[in-house]
Each structure stands twice: as C-alpha cells, then as structure tokens.
mmCIF file of C-alpha atoms in Angstrom:
data_model
loop_
_atom_site.group_PDB
_atom_site.id
_atom_site.type_symbol
_atom_site.label_atom_id
_atom_site.label_comp_id
_atom_site.label_asym_id
_atom_site.label_seq_id
_atom_site.Cartn_x
_atom_site.Cartn_y
_atom_site.Cartn_z
ATOM 1 C CA LEU A 11 116.669 127.639 89.643
ATOM 2 C CA ASP A 12 116.424 128.432 85.853
ATOM 3 C CA ALA A 13 115.877 125.766 83.392
ATOM 4 C CA GLY A 14 118.538 127.409 81.103
ATOM 5 C CA ARG A 15 121.186 126.211 83.735
ATOM 6 C CA ALA A 16 123.421 123.855 82.481
ATOM 7 C CA ASN A 17 122.894 120.165 84.017
ATOM 8 C CA THR A 18 119.642 121.140 85.555
ATOM 9 C CA LEU A 19 116.584 118.944 85.138
ATOM 10 C CA GLN A 20 113.458 120.712 84.923
ATOM 11 C CA LEU A 21 109.890 118.597 84.575
ATOM 12 C CA ASP A 22 106.766 120.633 84.356
ATOM 13 C CA ASN A 23 103.468 118.913 84.668
ATOM 14 C CA VAL A 24 104.635 115.690 82.997
ATOM 15 C CA SER A 25 101.945 113.234 82.313
ATOM 16 C CA ALA A 26 102.278 109.530 81.294
ATOM 17 C CA TRP A 27 100.008 106.577 80.089
ATOM 18 C CA TYR A 28 100.207 102.970 79.668
ATOM 19 C CA GLY A 29 97.189 102.799 77.125
ATOM 20 C CA ARG A 30 94.454 104.317 78.915
ATOM 21 C CA ALA A 31 95.499 104.121 82.591
ATOM 22 C CA GLN A 32 97.365 107.355 83.518
ATOM 23 C CA ALA A 33 100.643 106.300 85.228
ATOM 24 C CA LEU A 34 101.475 109.846 85.931
ATOM 25 C CA ASP A 35 99.554 112.753 86.439
ATOM 26 C CA GLY A 36 101.109 116.528 86.348
ATOM 27 C CA VAL A 37 104.570 115.756 88.051
ATOM 28 C CA SER A 38 106.596 119.074 88.305
ATOM 29 C CA LEU A 39 110.476 119.145 89.948
ATOM 30 C CA ILE A 40 113.383 120.784 89.533
ATOM 31 C CA VAL A 41 116.950 119.176 90.302
ATOM 32 C CA GLY A 42 119.905 121.229 90.204
ATOM 33 C CA ALA A 43 123.430 120.632 89.025
ATOM 34 C CA GLY A 44 125.286 119.008 92.038
ATOM 35 C CA CYS A 45 121.916 117.993 93.745
ATOM 36 C CA SER A 46 120.464 114.565 94.743
ATOM 37 C CA LEU A 47 116.556 113.787 94.889
ATOM 38 C CA GLY A 48 115.074 110.794 96.219
ATOM 39 C CA ILE A 49 111.531 110.045 94.990
ATOM 40 C CA VAL A 50 109.671 107.586 97.641
ATOM 41 C CA GLY A 51 106.359 106.279 97.420
ATOM 42 C CA GLN A 52 104.397 102.928 97.529
ATOM 43 C CA ASN A 53 104.729 100.315 94.714
ATOM 44 C CA GLY A 54 102.604 101.114 91.593
ATOM 45 C CA ALA A 55 102.823 104.903 92.446
ATOM 46 C CA GLY A 56 104.786 105.634 89.152
ATOM 47 C CA LYS A 57 108.142 105.804 90.559
ATOM 48 C CA THR A 58 109.829 103.857 87.714
ATOM 49 C CA THR A 59 107.605 105.483 85.095
ATOM 50 C CA LEU A 60 108.713 108.856 86.053
ATOM 51 C CA LEU A 61 112.236 107.748 85.492
ATOM 52 C CA ARG A 62 111.636 105.909 82.368
ATOM 53 C CA VAL A 63 109.936 108.931 81.284
ATOM 54 C CA VAL A 64 112.899 111.216 81.687
ATOM 55 C CA ALA A 65 115.419 108.481 80.321
ATOM 56 C CA GLY A 66 113.229 108.525 76.941
ATOM 57 C CA LEU A 67 112.356 104.637 77.591
ATOM 58 C CA HIS A 68 108.523 105.733 77.888
ATOM 59 C CA ARG A 69 107.669 107.750 75.244
ATOM 60 C CA ARG A 70 103.675 108.008 75.776
ATOM 61 C CA SER A 71 104.081 111.214 77.789
ATOM 62 C CA THR A 72 102.740 114.948 78.013
ATOM 63 C CA GLY A 73 104.452 117.918 79.782
ATOM 64 C CA ARG A 74 107.897 119.858 79.485
ATOM 65 C CA MET A 75 111.207 118.162 80.324
ATOM 66 C CA ILE A 76 114.248 120.283 79.825
ATOM 67 C CA TYR A 77 118.014 119.223 80.949
ATOM 68 C CA GLY A 78 120.080 122.400 80.695
ATOM 69 C CA THR A 79 118.789 123.931 77.536
ATOM 70 C CA ALA A 80 117.441 120.953 75.845
ATOM 71 C CA SER A 81 113.946 119.530 75.551
ATOM 72 C CA LEU A 82 113.766 115.806 76.415
ATOM 73 C CA LEU A 83 110.184 115.066 75.860
ATOM 74 C CA GLY A 84 109.764 112.841 72.555
ATOM 75 C CA LEU A 85 113.424 112.039 72.517
ATOM 76 C CA THR A 86 114.723 108.376 72.335
ATOM 77 C CA ALA A 87 116.793 106.729 75.045
ATOM 78 C CA ASP A 88 120.001 107.055 72.955
ATOM 79 C CA GLN A 89 119.297 110.664 72.375
ATOM 80 C CA VAL A 90 118.774 111.454 75.813
ATOM 81 C CA ALA A 91 121.924 109.366 76.793
ATOM 82 C CA LEU A 92 124.071 111.710 74.308
ATOM 83 C CA PHE A 93 123.101 114.884 76.847
ATOM 84 C CA GLY A 94 125.003 113.262 79.726
ATOM 85 C CA ILE A 95 122.029 111.481 81.339
ATOM 86 C CA SER A 96 122.810 107.692 82.532
ATOM 87 C CA PHE A 97 119.823 105.511 83.325
ATOM 88 C CA VAL A 98 120.705 102.793 85.667
ATOM 89 C CA ARG A 99 117.793 100.223 85.670
ATOM 90 C CA ASP A 100 116.450 98.016 88.286
ATOM 91 C CA GLY A 101 117.429 94.134 87.823
ATOM 92 C CA ALA A 102 120.654 94.913 87.093
ATOM 93 C CA ARG A 103 120.823 94.129 83.334
ATOM 94 C CA VAL A 104 124.126 93.245 81.676
ATOM 95 C CA PHE A 105 125.458 91.317 79.095
ATOM 96 C CA GLU A 106 126.091 87.973 80.217
ATOM 97 C CA THR A 107 128.783 86.993 77.690
ATOM 98 C CA LEU A 108 130.816 89.996 78.209
ATOM 99 C CA THR A 109 133.283 90.556 80.622
ATOM 100 C CA VAL A 110 133.383 93.260 83.545
ATOM 101 C CA SER A 111 136.179 95.032 81.396
ATOM 102 C CA GLU A 112 134.110 94.979 78.135
ATOM 103 C CA HIS A 113 131.126 96.570 80.034
ATOM 104 C CA LEU A 114 133.492 99.358 81.391
ATOM 105 C CA GLU A 115 134.736 99.822 77.900
ATOM 106 C CA LEU A 116 130.696 100.216 76.754
ATOM 107 C CA GLY A 117 130.335 102.689 79.437
ATOM 108 C CA ARG A 118 133.517 104.574 78.292
ATOM 109 C CA ARG A 119 132.775 104.681 74.600
ATOM 110 C CA LEU A 120 129.422 106.327 75.728
ATOM 111 C CA GLY A 121 131.326 109.053 77.323
ATOM 112 C CA ARG A 122 133.534 109.371 74.051
ATOM 113 C CA ALA A 123 130.319 109.647 72.248
ATOM 114 C CA ARG A 124 129.113 112.638 74.416
ATOM 115 C CA ASN A 125 132.316 114.168 73.929
ATOM 116 C CA GLN A 126 133.337 113.631 77.380
ATOM 117 C CA GLN A 127 136.913 112.422 78.605
ATOM 118 C CA PRO A 128 136.049 108.844 79.860
ATOM 119 C CA LEU A 129 137.326 107.934 83.065
ATOM 120 C CA PRO A 130 140.441 105.325 83.248
ATOM 121 C CA VAL A 131 139.171 101.882 84.164
ATOM 122 C CA GLN A 132 141.397 101.467 86.858
ATOM 123 C CA SER A 133 139.603 104.935 88.551
ATOM 124 C CA ILE A 134 136.173 103.202 88.264
ATOM 125 C CA VAL A 135 137.658 99.950 89.559
ATOM 126 C CA ASP A 136 139.179 101.647 92.753
ATOM 127 C CA ASP A 137 135.676 102.872 93.125
ATOM 128 C CA PHE A 138 133.891 99.265 92.817
ATOM 129 C CA PRO A 139 136.751 97.121 94.515
ATOM 130 C CA ILE A 140 134.088 94.081 94.409
ATOM 131 C CA LEU A 141 134.845 94.456 90.293
ATOM 132 C CA ALA A 142 138.348 94.106 90.845
ATOM 133 C CA ARG A 143 138.092 90.931 93.635
ATOM 134 C CA ARG A 144 135.805 89.059 90.886
ATOM 135 C CA GLY A 145 138.340 89.959 88.231
ATOM 136 C CA LEU A 146 138.002 92.223 85.010
ATOM 137 C CA ASP A 147 137.770 89.124 82.984
ATOM 138 C CA THR A 148 135.104 87.601 84.814
ATOM 139 C CA LYS A 149 132.023 87.022 82.370
ATOM 140 C CA ALA A 150 128.942 89.081 83.665
ATOM 141 C CA GLY A 151 126.646 86.394 83.584
ATOM 142 C CA TYR A 152 128.865 84.778 86.533
ATOM 143 C CA LEU A 153 128.320 87.730 89.050
ATOM 144 C CA SER A 154 125.813 87.441 91.627
ATOM 145 C CA GLY A 155 122.867 89.733 91.130
ATOM 146 C CA GLY A 156 124.214 92.469 93.506
ATOM 147 C CA GLN A 157 127.320 92.305 91.613
ATOM 148 C CA ARG A 158 125.768 92.846 88.259
ATOM 149 C CA GLN A 159 123.913 96.013 89.787
ATOM 150 C CA VAL A 160 127.276 97.244 90.932
ATOM 151 C CA LEU A 161 128.403 96.709 87.358
ATOM 152 C CA CYS A 162 125.787 98.769 85.780
ATOM 153 C CA LEU A 163 126.429 101.590 88.178
ATOM 154 C CA ALA A 164 130.038 101.283 87.356
ATOM 155 C CA MET A 165 129.237 101.323 83.813
ATOM 156 C CA ALA A 166 127.309 104.836 84.319
ATOM 157 C CA ILE A 167 130.072 106.084 86.205
ATOM 158 C CA ALA A 168 132.576 104.976 83.293
ATOM 159 C CA SER A 169 130.167 106.865 80.795
ATOM 160 C CA SER A 170 131.318 110.411 82.446
ATOM 161 C CA ALA A 171 127.718 110.902 83.078
ATOM 162 C CA ARG A 172 126.611 114.424 84.030
ATOM 163 C CA CYS A 173 123.210 113.046 85.562
ATOM 164 C CA LEU A 174 122.556 109.717 86.941
ATOM 165 C CA ILE A 175 119.028 108.284 87.258
ATOM 166 C CA LEU A 176 119.162 105.250 89.594
ATOM 167 C CA ASP A 177 115.877 102.892 89.736
ATOM 168 C CA GLU A 178 116.336 100.667 93.020
ATOM 169 C CA PRO A 179 120.245 101.223 93.132
ATOM 170 C CA SER A 180 120.280 99.321 96.241
ATOM 171 C CA ALA A 181 118.112 96.202 95.290
ATOM 172 C CA GLY A 182 120.114 92.909 95.496
ATOM 173 C CA LEU A 183 123.223 94.414 97.113
ATOM 174 C CA ALA A 184 124.439 92.782 100.365
ATOM 175 C CA GLU A 185 127.116 94.136 102.611
ATOM 176 C CA SER A 186 129.566 91.906 101.022
ATOM 177 C CA THR A 187 128.836 93.094 97.247
#
C-alpha cells in the first residue's frame, strides 16, 4: 500500500519512551482503508503505548507516522482527531454528569469539526440498543462500566471517524451490555 492513499495509516520505525525506559522499539505497520488490524501481546508489551502514540496522547516518540498524506508524528491528540482518527481508550472514560444524548452530540460536533456529515442520533442508537434501553436522558454516571464502554464507542461512531483505534474494546462488556 502507498502511504499517500487516503485513509491508510502507515508507521515506520516508531519508537517511544517513558523517561529513560524504551516502551516501543522500531514498530512498522500499514493499515489500509477498510482493513482491520489487531495487536496482541502480553501485558506491558507496548500495545497501549503504540495506540497512544498514534492518537497523539504520547508524544515522546520518533519514527514516521502517516495517515493519508499527513504526518501525525508530534501532533497533539486534538490535531490527530481532526484528521478523522478516533481513539476509544480502555477504562470507559465518560463525563459522568452528561447524558447519553449529550455524549453523542459531542461526537457529532467532532464530526462537524472534521467537515464530515455526522450520523443521526437515531442511527447510532439503533446500532447500540443498550443506550436506548437505558434512555438518552440517563446521566453517564449511572451507566455500568460496560455500558460506558459502549457509549465511548458510540461517540466515536457519532464523530464519523474514518479510522477507529480501540484499546481493549471488549473490557467490561457482558453479553447483556
């Protein structure tokens, strides 16, 4: 695949550090448009660090990161997000005092900031029926951990992301979630 191809993510020789400790050493990969990539490994292997580097949350890194034709290396998380990349972190981080509906609207606002046509709320809720069952006016603080994780994924979908980066996407999810 060519690094200039729209919606292609390419990493070449990416390394990252926490202080003096090297967490990543020369990671290279290509993920083409419409493709999925799973990264597996033991705890402490650097999976989350790699995702945080791509998302702009861990900036002490070197190498080359290209999304489409844009270089991501050294960009902040909000700058990376404007390229259409949404990062759903593990731990289901939500604003506890905001409602489900307000969270989805935050995602839709990001889509508009990306000059994307945001998805209708009903379309998102249709894909995540647990949110409808809990109620769009429910404060996120009253959701279970798994339901919060679903809400985070729904927000990323609502943002019309072209690239989804999911860290431990099934953590905390139960069959009834």
